[in-house]
């Protein structure tokens, strides 16, 4: 008697585990997976719609990421040019300096050197900001490409389900449905 209860419990646990393993995690119902033509068509159409939305959102994010990348690279280039200009300007002013004959001339030299130093710091900050924007752009591009890839896979799976729903309704053999990718 105990053996029978353990056997029944084992069968129930295995059945539950197998049912969980059969789930695809992409919203395809058990009815569609079991071959119900109406459920296959409905679930396939939903997958197509969700996949198309992912592709559309991914394409928008891709445009944003590419724009960020261009703007960041431009900031880096402009900042680099300003650093070079500030360096040369500093050398020119420093070499010409030290010839002041009164405190006002010294203050004027110091003010000019301070201005060059501020411009130099601003240029370095521009380069840093540009690097951050490039990094953000690359991250958005990666995310967009992943979204587009997932969306296309969903659309491919959805289309196969829709076609198979019609084939099942007509009594024809079913085509293989692409596996859901992680």
PDB file of C-alpha atoms in Angstrom:
ATOM      1  CA  UNK A   1       0.000   0.000   0.000  1.00  0.00           C
ATOM      2  CA  UNK A   2       2.790   2.420   0.893  1.00  0.00           C
ATOM      3  CA  UNK A   3       4.619   1.438  -2.284  1.00  0.00           C
ATOM      4  CA  UNK A   4       1.521   2.273  -4.369  1.00  0.00           C
ATOM      5  CA  UNK A   5       1.185   5.699  -2.724  1.00  0.00           C
ATOM      6  CA  UNK A   6       4.860   6.416  -3.371  1.00  0.00           C
ATOM      7  CA  UNK A   7       4.464   5.277  -6.972  1.00  0.00           C
ATOM      8  CA  UNK A   8       1.412   7.490  -7.486  1.00  0.00           C
ATOM      9  CA  UNK A   9       3.199  10.448  -5.860  1.00  0.00           C
ATOM     10  CA  UNK A  10       6.238   9.868  -8.080  1.00  0.00           C
ATOM     11  CA  UNK A  11       4.068   9.740 -11.181  1.00  0.00           C
ATOM     12  CA  UNK A  12       2.331  12.995 -10.199  1.00  0.00           C
ATOM     13  CA  UNK A  13       5.666  14.743  -9.543  1.00  0.00           C
ATOM     14  CA  UNK A  14       7.117  13.510 -12.867  1.00  0.00           C
ATOM     15  CA  UNK A  15       3.965  14.578 -14.677  1.00  0.00           C
ATOM     16  CA  UNK A  16       4.173  18.072 -13.166  1.00  0.00           C
ATOM     17  CA  UNK A  17       7.869  18.344 -14.037  1.00  0.00           C
ATOM     18  CA  UNK A  18       7.314  17.206 -17.618  1.00  0.00           C
ATOM     19  CA  UNK A  19       4.469  19.667 -18.007  1.00  0.00           C
ATOM     20  CA  UNK A  20       6.740  22.470 -16.735  1.00  0.00           C
ATOM     21  CA  UNK A  21       9.525  21.437 -19.117  1.00  0.00           C
ATOM     22  CA  UNK A  22       7.102  21.512 -22.040  1.00  0.00           C
ATOM     23  CA  UNK A  23       6.261  25.162 -21.374  1.00  0.00           C
ATOM     24  CA  UNK A  24       8.076  27.463 -23.779  1.00  0.00           C
ATOM     25  CA  UNK A  25       7.917  30.630 -21.683  1.00  0.00           C
ATOM     26  CA  UNK A  26       6.956  32.759 -24.678  1.00  0.00           C
ATOM     27  CA  UNK A  27       3.210  32.773 -24.169  1.00  0.00           C
ATOM     28  CA  UNK A  28       2.387  29.800 -26.382  1.00  0.00           C
ATOM     29  CA  UNK A  29      -0.515  28.011 -24.753  1.00  0.00           C
ATOM     30  CA  UNK A  30      -0.650  24.328 -23.942  1.00  0.00           C
ATOM     31  CA  UNK A  31      -3.497  24.013 -26.438  1.00  0.00           C
ATOM     32  CA  UNK A  32      -1.294  25.346 -29.234  1.00  0.00           C
ATOM     33  CA  UNK A  33       1.540  23.080 -28.188  1.00  0.00           C
ATOM     34  CA  UNK A  34      -0.814  20.095 -28.239  1.00  0.00           C
ATOM     35  CA  UNK A  35      -1.869  20.850 -31.830  1.00  0.00           C
ATOM     36  CA  UNK A  36      -5.146  22.807 -31.519  1.00  0.00           C
ATOM     37  CA  UNK A  37      -5.275  24.692 -34.862  1.00  0.00           C
ATOM     38  CA  UNK A  38      -7.261  27.644 -33.494  1.00  0.00           C
ATOM     39  CA  UNK A  39      -4.898  28.070 -30.531  1.00  0.00           C
ATOM     40  CA  UNK A  40      -1.895  27.739 -32.827  1.00  0.00           C
ATOM     41  CA  UNK A  41      -3.187  30.516 -35.090  1.00  0.00           C
ATOM     42  CA  UNK A  42      -4.121  32.772 -32.167  1.00  0.00           C
ATOM     43  CA  UNK A  43      -0.837  32.250 -30.291  1.00  0.00           C
ATOM     44  CA  UNK A  44       1.183  32.567 -33.494  1.00  0.00           C
ATOM     45  CA  UNK A  45      -0.472  35.877 -34.308  1.00  0.00           C
ATOM     46  CA  UNK A  46       0.252  37.136 -30.779  1.00  0.00           C
ATOM     47  CA  UNK A  47       3.895  36.118 -31.136  1.00  0.00           C
ATOM     48  CA  UNK A  48       4.078  37.905 -34.492  1.00  0.00           C
ATOM     49  CA  UNK A  49       2.628  41.083 -32.971  1.00  0.00           C
ATOM     50  CA  UNK A  50       4.904  41.030 -29.905  1.00  0.00           C
ATOM     51  CA  UNK A  51       7.903  40.245 -32.095  1.00  0.00           C
ATOM     52  CA  UNK A  52       7.095  43.112 -34.466  1.00  0.00           C
ATOM     53  CA  UNK A  53       6.843  45.486 -31.484  1.00  0.00           C
ATOM     54  CA  UNK A  54      10.232  44.307 -30.206  1.00  0.00           C
ATOM     55  CA  UNK A  55      11.777  44.859 -33.635  1.00  0.00           C
ATOM     56  CA  UNK A  56      10.209  48.316 -33.926  1.00  0.00           C
ATOM     57  CA  UNK A  57      11.376  49.346 -30.438  1.00  0.00           C
ATOM     58  CA  UNK A  58      14.803  47.878 -31.121  1.00  0.00           C
ATOM     59  CA  UNK A  59      15.133  49.843 -34.346  1.00  0.00           C
ATOM     60  CA  UNK A  60      14.254  53.083 -32.536  1.00  0.00           C
ATOM     61  CA  UNK A  61      16.817  52.315 -29.832  1.00  0.00           C
ATOM     62  CA  UNK A  62      19.376  51.481 -32.512  1.00  0.00           C
ATOM     63  CA  UNK A  63      18.882  54.915 -34.081  1.00  0.00           C
ATOM     64  CA  UNK A  64      19.254  56.553 -30.666  1.00  0.00           C
ATOM     65  CA  UNK A  65      22.393  54.553 -29.886  1.00  0.00           C
ATOM     66  CA  UNK A  66      24.012  55.399 -33.205  1.00  0.00           C
ATOM     67  CA  UNK A  67      23.218  59.095 -32.698  1.00  0.00           C
ATOM     68  CA  UNK A  68      24.755  58.961 -29.212  1.00  0.00           C
ATOM     69  CA  UNK A  69      27.823  57.266 -30.640  1.00  0.00           C
ATOM     70  CA  UNK A  70      28.265  59.940 -33.334  1.00  0.00           C
ATOM     71  CA  UNK A  71      27.732  62.790 -30.879  1.00  0.00           C
ATOM     72  CA  UNK A  72      30.112  61.260 -28.338  1.00  0.00           C
ATOM     73  CA  UNK A  73      32.837  60.750 -30.939  1.00  0.00           C
ATOM     74  CA  UNK A  74      32.375  64.349 -32.080  1.00  0.00           C
ATOM     75  CA  UNK A  75      32.696  65.560 -28.475  1.00  0.00           C
ATOM     76  CA  UNK A  76      35.894  63.558 -28.046  1.00  0.00           C
ATOM     77  CA  UNK A  77      37.351  64.988 -31.249  1.00  0.00           C
ATOM     78  CA  UNK A  78      36.394  68.569 -30.326  1.00  0.00           C
ATOM     79  CA  UNK A  79      37.731  68.144 -26.803  1.00  0.00           C
ATOM     80  CA  UNK A  80      41.009  66.754 -28.145  1.00  0.00           C
ATOM     81  CA  UNK A  81      41.400  69.716 -30.481  1.00  0.00           C
ATOM     82  CA  UNK A  82      40.703  72.141 -27.635  1.00  0.00           C
ATOM     83  CA  UNK A  83      43.271  70.390 -25.399  1.00  0.00           C
ATOM     84  CA  UNK A  84      45.903  70.734 -28.131  1.00  0.00           C
ATOM     85  CA  UNK A  85      45.011  74.394 -28.678  1.00  0.00           C
ATOM     86  CA  UNK A  86      45.147  75.104 -24.939  1.00  0.00           C
ATOM     87  CA  UNK A  87      48.550  73.418 -24.644  1.00  0.00           C
ATOM     88  CA  UNK A  88      50.069  75.500 -27.443  1.00  0.00           C
ATOM     89  CA  UNK A  89      48.433  78.660 -26.140  1.00  0.00           C
ATOM     90  CA  UNK A  90      49.784  77.975 -22.642  1.00  0.00           C
ATOM     91  CA  UNK A  91      53.302  77.465 -23.963  1.00  0.00           C
ATOM     92  CA  UNK A  92      53.135  80.688 -25.966  1.00  0.00           C
ATOM     93  CA  UNK A  93      51.806  82.731 -23.027  1.00  0.00           C
ATOM     94  CA  UNK A  94      54.190  81.101 -20.546  1.00  0.00           C
ATOM     95  CA  UNK A  95      57.198  81.732 -22.785  1.00  0.00           C
ATOM     96  CA  UNK A  96      56.177  85.340 -23.337  1.00  0.00           C
ATOM     97  CA  UNK A  97      55.382  85.815 -19.660  1.00  0.00           C
ATOM     98  CA  UNK A  98      57.596  86.817 -16.816  1.00  0.00           C
ATOM     99  CA  UNK A  99      58.351  90.194 -18.305  1.00  0.00           C
ATOM    100  CA  UNK A 100      55.826  92.185 -16.325  1.00  0.00           C
ATOM    101  CA  UNK A 101      57.068  95.433 -14.875  1.00  0.00           C
ATOM    102  CA  UNK A 102      54.202  96.197 -12.538  1.00  0.00           C
ATOM    103  CA  UNK A 103      51.581  94.332 -10.449  1.00  0.00           C
ATOM    104  CA  UNK A 104      48.802  95.069 -12.944  1.00  0.00           C
ATOM    105  CA  UNK A 105      50.750  93.360 -15.756  1.00  0.00           C
ATOM    106  CA  UNK A 106      51.387  90.340 -13.467  1.00  0.00           C
ATOM    107  CA  UNK A 107      47.669  90.134 -12.676  1.00  0.00           C
ATOM    108  CA  UNK A 108      46.882  90.315 -16.382  1.00  0.00           C
ATOM    109  CA  UNK A 109      49.341  87.456 -17.123  1.00  0.00           C
ATOM    110  CA  UNK A 110      47.917  85.370 -14.267  1.00  0.00           C
ATOM    111  CA  UNK A 111      44.361  86.005 -15.474  1.00  0.00           C
ATOM    112  CA  UNK A 112      45.297  84.907 -19.006  1.00  0.00           C
ATOM    113  CA  UNK A 113      47.020  81.729 -17.736  1.00  0.00           C
ATOM    114  CA  UNK A 114      44.031  81.003 -15.508  1.00  0.00           C
ATOM    115  CA  UNK A 115      41.692  81.364 -18.481  1.00  0.00           C
ATOM    116  CA  UNK A 116      43.816  78.954 -20.523  1.00  0.00           C
ATOM    117  CA  UNK A 117      43.793  76.465 -17.613  1.00  0.00           C
ATOM    118  CA  UNK A 118      39.994  76.701 -17.357  1.00  0.00           C
ATOM    119  CA  UNK A 119      39.619  76.111 -21.119  1.00  0.00           C
ATOM    120  CA  UNK A 120      41.964  73.115 -20.841  1.00  0.00           C
ATOM    121  CA  UNK A 121      39.929  71.630 -17.978  1.00  0.00           C
ATOM    122  CA  UNK A 122      36.694  72.192 -19.923  1.00  0.00           C
ATOM    123  CA  UNK A 123      38.203  70.379 -22.913  1.00  0.00           C
ATOM    124  CA  UNK A 124      39.125  67.394 -20.726  1.00  0.00           C
ATOM    125  CA  UNK A 125      35.584  67.357 -19.310  1.00  0.00           C
ATOM    126  CA  UNK A 126      34.221  67.397 -22.866  1.00  0.00           C
ATOM    127  CA  UNK A 127      36.353  64.336 -23.688  1.00  0.00           C
ATOM    128  CA  UNK A 128      35.092  62.542 -20.565  1.00  0.00           C
ATOM    129  CA  UNK A 129      31.476  63.375 -21.399  1.00  0.00           C
ATOM    130  CA  UNK A 130      32.055  62.190 -24.959  1.00  0.00           C
ATOM    131  CA  UNK A 131      33.475  58.884 -23.712  1.00  0.00           C
ATOM    132  CA  UNK A 132      30.435  58.384 -21.479  1.00  0.00           C
ATOM    133  CA  UNK A 133      28.093  59.124 -24.378  1.00  0.00           C
ATOM    134  CA  UNK A 134      29.962  56.656 -26.613  1.00  0.00           C
ATOM    135  CA  UNK A 135      29.697  54.014 -23.883  1.00  0.00           C
ATOM    136  CA  UNK A 136      25.972  54.687 -23.477  1.00  0.00           C
ATOM    137  CA  UNK A 137      25.481  54.590 -27.257  1.00  0.00           C
ATOM    138  CA  UNK A 138      27.292  51.251 -27.532  1.00  0.00           C
ATOM    139  CA  UNK A 139      25.179  49.837 -24.706  1.00  0.00           C
ATOM    140  CA  UNK A 140      21.984  50.995 -26.428  1.00  0.00           C
ATOM    141  CA  UNK A 141      23.145  49.531 -29.741  1.00  0.00           C
ATOM    142  CA  UNK A 142      23.829  46.161 -28.089  1.00  0.00           C
ATOM    143  CA  UNK A 143      20.435  46.224 -26.359  1.00  0.00           C
ATOM    144  CA  UNK A 144      18.706  47.227 -29.607  1.00  0.00           C
ATOM    145  CA  UNK A 145      20.360  44.461 -31.609  1.00  0.00           C
ATOM    146  CA  UNK A 146      19.345  41.927 -28.965  1.00  0.00           C
ATOM    147  CA  UNK A 147      15.758  43.199 -29.016  1.00  0.00           C
ATOM    148  CA  UNK A 148      15.626  43.035 -32.802  1.00  0.00           C
ATOM    149  CA  UNK A 149      17.038  39.505 -32.767  1.00  0.00           C
ATOM    150  CA  UNK A 150      14.491  38.342 -30.133  1.00  0.00           C
ATOM    151  CA  UNK A 151      11.656  40.021 -32.033  1.00  0.00           C
ATOM    152  CA  UNK A 152      12.594  38.358 -35.303  1.00  0.00           C
ATOM    153  CA  UNK A 153      12.817  34.979 -33.571  1.00  0.00           C
ATOM    154  CA  UNK A 154       9.371  35.515 -32.064  1.00  0.00           C
ATOM    155  CA  UNK A 155       7.975  36.485 -35.460  1.00  0.00           C
ATOM    156  CA  UNK A 156       9.545  33.429 -37.086  1.00  0.00           C
ATOM    157  CA  UNK A 157       8.091  31.166 -34.392  1.00  0.00           C
ATOM    158  CA  UNK A 158       4.707  32.903 -34.603  1.00  0.00           C
ATOM    159  CA  UNK A 159       4.580  32.600 -38.384  1.00  0.00           C
ATOM    160  CA  UNK A 160       5.379  28.898 -38.176  1.00  0.00           C
ATOM    161  CA  UNK A 161       2.601  28.421 -35.609  1.00  0.00           C
ATOM    162  CA  UNK A 162       0.085  30.258 -37.799  1.00  0.00           C
ATOM    163  CA  UNK A 163       1.061  28.174 -40.840  1.00  0.00           C
ATOM    164  CA  UNK A 164       0.913  24.962 -38.808  1.00  0.00           C
ATOM    165  CA  UNK A 165      -2.503  25.927 -37.441  1.00  0.00           C
ATOM    166  CA  UNK A 166      -3.794  26.146 -40.996  1.00  0.00           C
ATOM    167  CA  UNK A 167      -1.995  22.926 -41.993  1.00  0.00           C
ATOM    168  CA  UNK A 168      -3.469  21.102 -38.981  1.00  0.00           C
ATOM    169  CA  UNK A 169      -6.927  22.377 -39.887  1.00  0.00           C
ATOM    170  CA  UNK A 170      -6.443  21.010 -43.404  1.00  0.00           C
ATOM    171  CA  UNK A 171      -5.051  17.711 -42.115  1.00  0.00           C
ATOM    172  CA  UNK A 172      -1.607  18.274 -43.639  1.00  0.00           C
ATOM    173  CA  UNK A 173       1.679  17.409 -41.964  1.00  0.00           C
ATOM    174  CA  UNK A 174       3.105  20.133 -39.706  1.00  0.00           C
ATOM    175  CA  UNK A 175       6.279  22.074 -40.376  1.00  0.00           C
ATOM    176  CA  UNK A 176       8.972  22.281 -37.699  1.00  0.00           C
ATOM    177  CA  UNK A 177       8.526  25.264 -35.374  1.00  0.00           C
ATOM    178  CA  UNK A 178      11.759  27.076 -34.491  1.00  0.00           C
ATOM    179  CA  UNK A 179      12.735  26.722 -30.860  1.00  0.00           C
ATOM    180  CA  UNK A 180      12.415  29.686 -28.553  1.00  0.00           C
ATOM    181  CA  UNK A 181      15.834  31.261 -28.036  1.00  0.00           C
ATOM    182  CA  UNK A 182      16.834  32.607 -24.609  1.00  0.00           C
TER     183      UNK A 182
END
